[in-house]
Coordinates of C-alpha atoms in Angstrom, one line a residue:
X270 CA 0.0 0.0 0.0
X271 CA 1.5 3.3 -1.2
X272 CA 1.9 6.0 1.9
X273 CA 0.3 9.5 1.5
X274 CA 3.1 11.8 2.0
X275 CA 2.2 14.4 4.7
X276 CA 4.9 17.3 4.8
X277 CA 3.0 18.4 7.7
X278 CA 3.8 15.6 10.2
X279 CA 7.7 16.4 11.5
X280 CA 6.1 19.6 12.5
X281 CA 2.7 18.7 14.3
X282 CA 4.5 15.8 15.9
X283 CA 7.7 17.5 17.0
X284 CA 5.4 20.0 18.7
X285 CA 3.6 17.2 21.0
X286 CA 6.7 16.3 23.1
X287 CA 4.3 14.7 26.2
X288 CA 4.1 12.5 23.4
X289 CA 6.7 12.0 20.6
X290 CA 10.1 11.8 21.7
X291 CA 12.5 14.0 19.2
X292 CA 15.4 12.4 21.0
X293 CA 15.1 8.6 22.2
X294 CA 18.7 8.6 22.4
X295 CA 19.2 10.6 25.4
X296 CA 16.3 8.2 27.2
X297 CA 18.8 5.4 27.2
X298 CA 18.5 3.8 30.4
X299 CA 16.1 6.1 31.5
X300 CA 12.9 5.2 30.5
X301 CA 11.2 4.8 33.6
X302 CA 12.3 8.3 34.6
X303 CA 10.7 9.8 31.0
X304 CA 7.5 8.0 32.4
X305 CA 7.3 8.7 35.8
X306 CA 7.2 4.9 37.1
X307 CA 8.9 2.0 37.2
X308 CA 6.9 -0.4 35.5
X309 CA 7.4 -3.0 32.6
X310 CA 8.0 -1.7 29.3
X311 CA 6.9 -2.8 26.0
X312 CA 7.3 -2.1 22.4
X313 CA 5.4 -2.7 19.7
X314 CA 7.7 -2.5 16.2
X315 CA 6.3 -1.2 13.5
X316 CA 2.7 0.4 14.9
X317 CA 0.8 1.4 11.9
X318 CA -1.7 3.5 13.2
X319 CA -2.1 2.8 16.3
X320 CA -4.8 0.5 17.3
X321 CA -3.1 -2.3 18.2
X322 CA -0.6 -0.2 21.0
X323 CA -3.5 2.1 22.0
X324 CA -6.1 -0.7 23.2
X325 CA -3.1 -2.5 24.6
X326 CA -2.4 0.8 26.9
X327 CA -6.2 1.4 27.9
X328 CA -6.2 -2.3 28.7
X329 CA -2.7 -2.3 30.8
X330 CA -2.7 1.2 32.6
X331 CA 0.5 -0.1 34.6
X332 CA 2.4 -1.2 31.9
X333 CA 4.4 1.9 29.4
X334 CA 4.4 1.5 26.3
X335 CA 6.6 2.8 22.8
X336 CA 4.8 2.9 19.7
X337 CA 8.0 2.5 16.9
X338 CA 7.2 3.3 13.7
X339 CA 9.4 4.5 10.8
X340 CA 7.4 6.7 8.7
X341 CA 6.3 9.8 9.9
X342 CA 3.5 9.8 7.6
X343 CA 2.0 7.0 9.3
X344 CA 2.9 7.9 13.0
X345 CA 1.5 11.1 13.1
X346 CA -1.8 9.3 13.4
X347 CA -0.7 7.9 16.3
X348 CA 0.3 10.9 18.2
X349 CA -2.9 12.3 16.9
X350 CA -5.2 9.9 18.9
X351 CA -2.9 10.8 21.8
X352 CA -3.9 14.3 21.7
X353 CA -6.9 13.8 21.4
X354 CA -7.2 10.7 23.6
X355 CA -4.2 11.4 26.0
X356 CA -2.6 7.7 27.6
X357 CA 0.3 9.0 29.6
X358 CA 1.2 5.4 29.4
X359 CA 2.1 5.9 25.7
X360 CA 5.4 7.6 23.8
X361 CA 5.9 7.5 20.2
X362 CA 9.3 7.5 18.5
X363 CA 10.4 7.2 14.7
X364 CA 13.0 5.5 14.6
X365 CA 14.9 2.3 12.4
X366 CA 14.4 -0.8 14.4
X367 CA 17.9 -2.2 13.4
X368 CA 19.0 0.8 15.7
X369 CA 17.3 -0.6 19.1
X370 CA 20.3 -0.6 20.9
X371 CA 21.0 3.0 20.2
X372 CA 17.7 3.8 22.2
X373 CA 17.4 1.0 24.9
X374 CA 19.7 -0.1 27.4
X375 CA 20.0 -3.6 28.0
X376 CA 16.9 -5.2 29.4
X377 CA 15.2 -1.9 29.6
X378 CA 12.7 -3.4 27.1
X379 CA 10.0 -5.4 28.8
X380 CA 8.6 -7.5 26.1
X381 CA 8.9 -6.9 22.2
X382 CA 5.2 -6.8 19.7
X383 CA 6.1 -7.6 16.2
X384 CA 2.4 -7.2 14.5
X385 CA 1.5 -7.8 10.5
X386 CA 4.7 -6.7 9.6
X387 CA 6.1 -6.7 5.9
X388 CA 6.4 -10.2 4.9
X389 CA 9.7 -9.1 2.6
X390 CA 8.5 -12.7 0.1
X391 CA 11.2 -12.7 -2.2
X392 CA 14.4 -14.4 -0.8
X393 CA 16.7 -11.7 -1.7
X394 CA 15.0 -9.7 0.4
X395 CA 14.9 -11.6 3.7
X396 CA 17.2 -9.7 5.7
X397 CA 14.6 -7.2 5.8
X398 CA 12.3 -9.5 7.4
X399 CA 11.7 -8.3 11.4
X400 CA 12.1 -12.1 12.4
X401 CA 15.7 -12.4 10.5
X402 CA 18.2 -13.5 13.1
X403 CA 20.0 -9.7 12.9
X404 CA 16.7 -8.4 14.2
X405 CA 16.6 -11.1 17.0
X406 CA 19.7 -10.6 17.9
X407 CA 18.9 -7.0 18.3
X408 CA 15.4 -7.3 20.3
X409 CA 17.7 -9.8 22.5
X410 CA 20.0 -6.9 23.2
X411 CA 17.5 -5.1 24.7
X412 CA 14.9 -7.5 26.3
X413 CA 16.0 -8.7 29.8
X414 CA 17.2 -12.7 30.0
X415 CA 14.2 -15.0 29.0
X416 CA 12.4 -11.7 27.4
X417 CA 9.4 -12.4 24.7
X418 CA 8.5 -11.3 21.5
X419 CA 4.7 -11.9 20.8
X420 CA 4.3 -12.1 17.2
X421 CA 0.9 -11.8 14.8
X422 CA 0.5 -11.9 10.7
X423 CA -1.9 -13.1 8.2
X424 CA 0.8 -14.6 6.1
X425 CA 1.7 -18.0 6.4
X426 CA 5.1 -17.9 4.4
X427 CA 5.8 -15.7 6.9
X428 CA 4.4 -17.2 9.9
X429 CA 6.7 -20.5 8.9
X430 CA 9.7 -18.5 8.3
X431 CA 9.6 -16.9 11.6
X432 CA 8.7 -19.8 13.0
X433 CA 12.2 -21.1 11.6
X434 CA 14.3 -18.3 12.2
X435 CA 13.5 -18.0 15.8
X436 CA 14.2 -21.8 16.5
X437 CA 17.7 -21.8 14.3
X438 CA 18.4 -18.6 16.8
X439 CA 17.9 -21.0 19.7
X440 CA 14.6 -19.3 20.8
X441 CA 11.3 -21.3 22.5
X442 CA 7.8 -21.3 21.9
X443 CA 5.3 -20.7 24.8
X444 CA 2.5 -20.4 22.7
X445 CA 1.4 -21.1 18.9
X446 CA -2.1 -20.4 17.0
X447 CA -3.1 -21.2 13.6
X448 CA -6.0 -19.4 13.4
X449 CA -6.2 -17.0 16.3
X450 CA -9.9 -15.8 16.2
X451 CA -11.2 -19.8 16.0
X452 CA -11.0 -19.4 20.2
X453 CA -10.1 -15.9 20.3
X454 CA -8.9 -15.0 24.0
X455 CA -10.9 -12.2 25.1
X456 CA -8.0 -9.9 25.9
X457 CA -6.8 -10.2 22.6
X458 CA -6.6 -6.6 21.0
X459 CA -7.0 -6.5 17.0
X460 CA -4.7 -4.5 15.2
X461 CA -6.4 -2.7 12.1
X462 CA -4.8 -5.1 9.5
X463 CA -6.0 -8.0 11.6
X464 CA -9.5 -7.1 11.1
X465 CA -9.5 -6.1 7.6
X466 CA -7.9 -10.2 7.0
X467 CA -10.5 -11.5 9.5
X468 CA -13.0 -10.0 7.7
X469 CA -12.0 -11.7 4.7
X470 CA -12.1 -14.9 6.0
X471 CA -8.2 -15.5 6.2
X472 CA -6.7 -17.2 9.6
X473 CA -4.9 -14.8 12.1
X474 CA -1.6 -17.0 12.9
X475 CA 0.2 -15.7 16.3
X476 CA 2.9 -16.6 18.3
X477 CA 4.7 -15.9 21.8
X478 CA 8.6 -17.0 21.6
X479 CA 11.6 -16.6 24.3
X480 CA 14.9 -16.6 24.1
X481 CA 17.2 -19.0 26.0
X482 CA 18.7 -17.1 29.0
X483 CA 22.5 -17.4 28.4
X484 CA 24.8 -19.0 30.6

């Protein structure tokens, strides 16, 4: 889907700074402090919209939460909501996820969302894939030992892939769904994507993976 360029975004976002952070760098290690609280921190990587990371923050008032997505374009709907919706348990950054490290300490990251993201099909294209074992390898640098990455897409190749990936990199599986909404759990929040697929009649596939603490 082509983005709809809007010049206007940098500007209108830059000026919310309860709510998109202009320099994540300089949180590094001190997240809780940006916040106000100490309590668990999650990410979701690659937000779209919103939806997803919003009903996750109503629901979980005592958990934080970062929206990360890379196009301004797209975020600024985010930080829109936020305005007009405020969740003080929300901050929004636009930044590269292969550049995690640059903006979280080690372990400072909570628990990592990974939700509909591009399915990169063609082989040559694989390292762009947010399950490719440089990108684990990065969300591994941040999360604490044992930390999670709960993942959900409507395509299989990818599903498999990941699926793959994640075990070749040593990780675990605490939970796997073919078709989510079949028993949908009732705290399950629907990103936009997920409904548009549901709709359609395709199966949800979702996953929640570990990685091995090292010795």
């Amino acid at each position: 889907m082509r983005l709809r360029h809007k010049p206007w975004a940098k500007d209108y976002m830059q000026a919310q700074e309860h709510v998109f952070i202009t320099d994540p760098a300089s949180l590094k290690g001190n997240w809780a402090t940006e916040f106000g609280n100490d309590h668990p921190l999650f990410i979701e990587v690659g937000s779209g919209k919103g939806q997803f990371i919003l009903g996750m923050a109503k629901q979980h008032p005592d958990v934080n939460f970062i929206a990360i997505e890379l196009f301004e374009s797209v975020a600024v709907s985010i930080v829109q909501k936020l305005v007009d919706t405020p969740m003080p348990n929300v901050r929004v950054l636009t930044v590269d996820a292969k550049q995690l490290v640059e903006y979280f300490d080690a372990g400072e990251v909570d628990r990592v969302y990974l939700n509909f993201s591009d399915p990169w099909p063609k082989t040559r294209h694989a390292k762009r894939r947010l399950t490719y074992k440089t990108f684990l390898a990065t969300y591994e640098a941040v999360l604490p030992r044992g930390g999670e990455i709960h993942f959900k897409t409507d395509n299989r190749g990818l599903f498999e892939y990941s699926l793959e990936s994640m075990s070749q990199y040593g990780m675990y599986f605490t939970d796997i769904s073919l078709d989510l909404h079949v028993n949908e759990p009732a705290d399950n929040v629907r990103t936009e994507y997920e409904e548009r697929f549901s709709a359609m009649g395709q199966p949800i596939y979702r996953m929640e993976a570990a990685f091995r603490p090292k010795i």
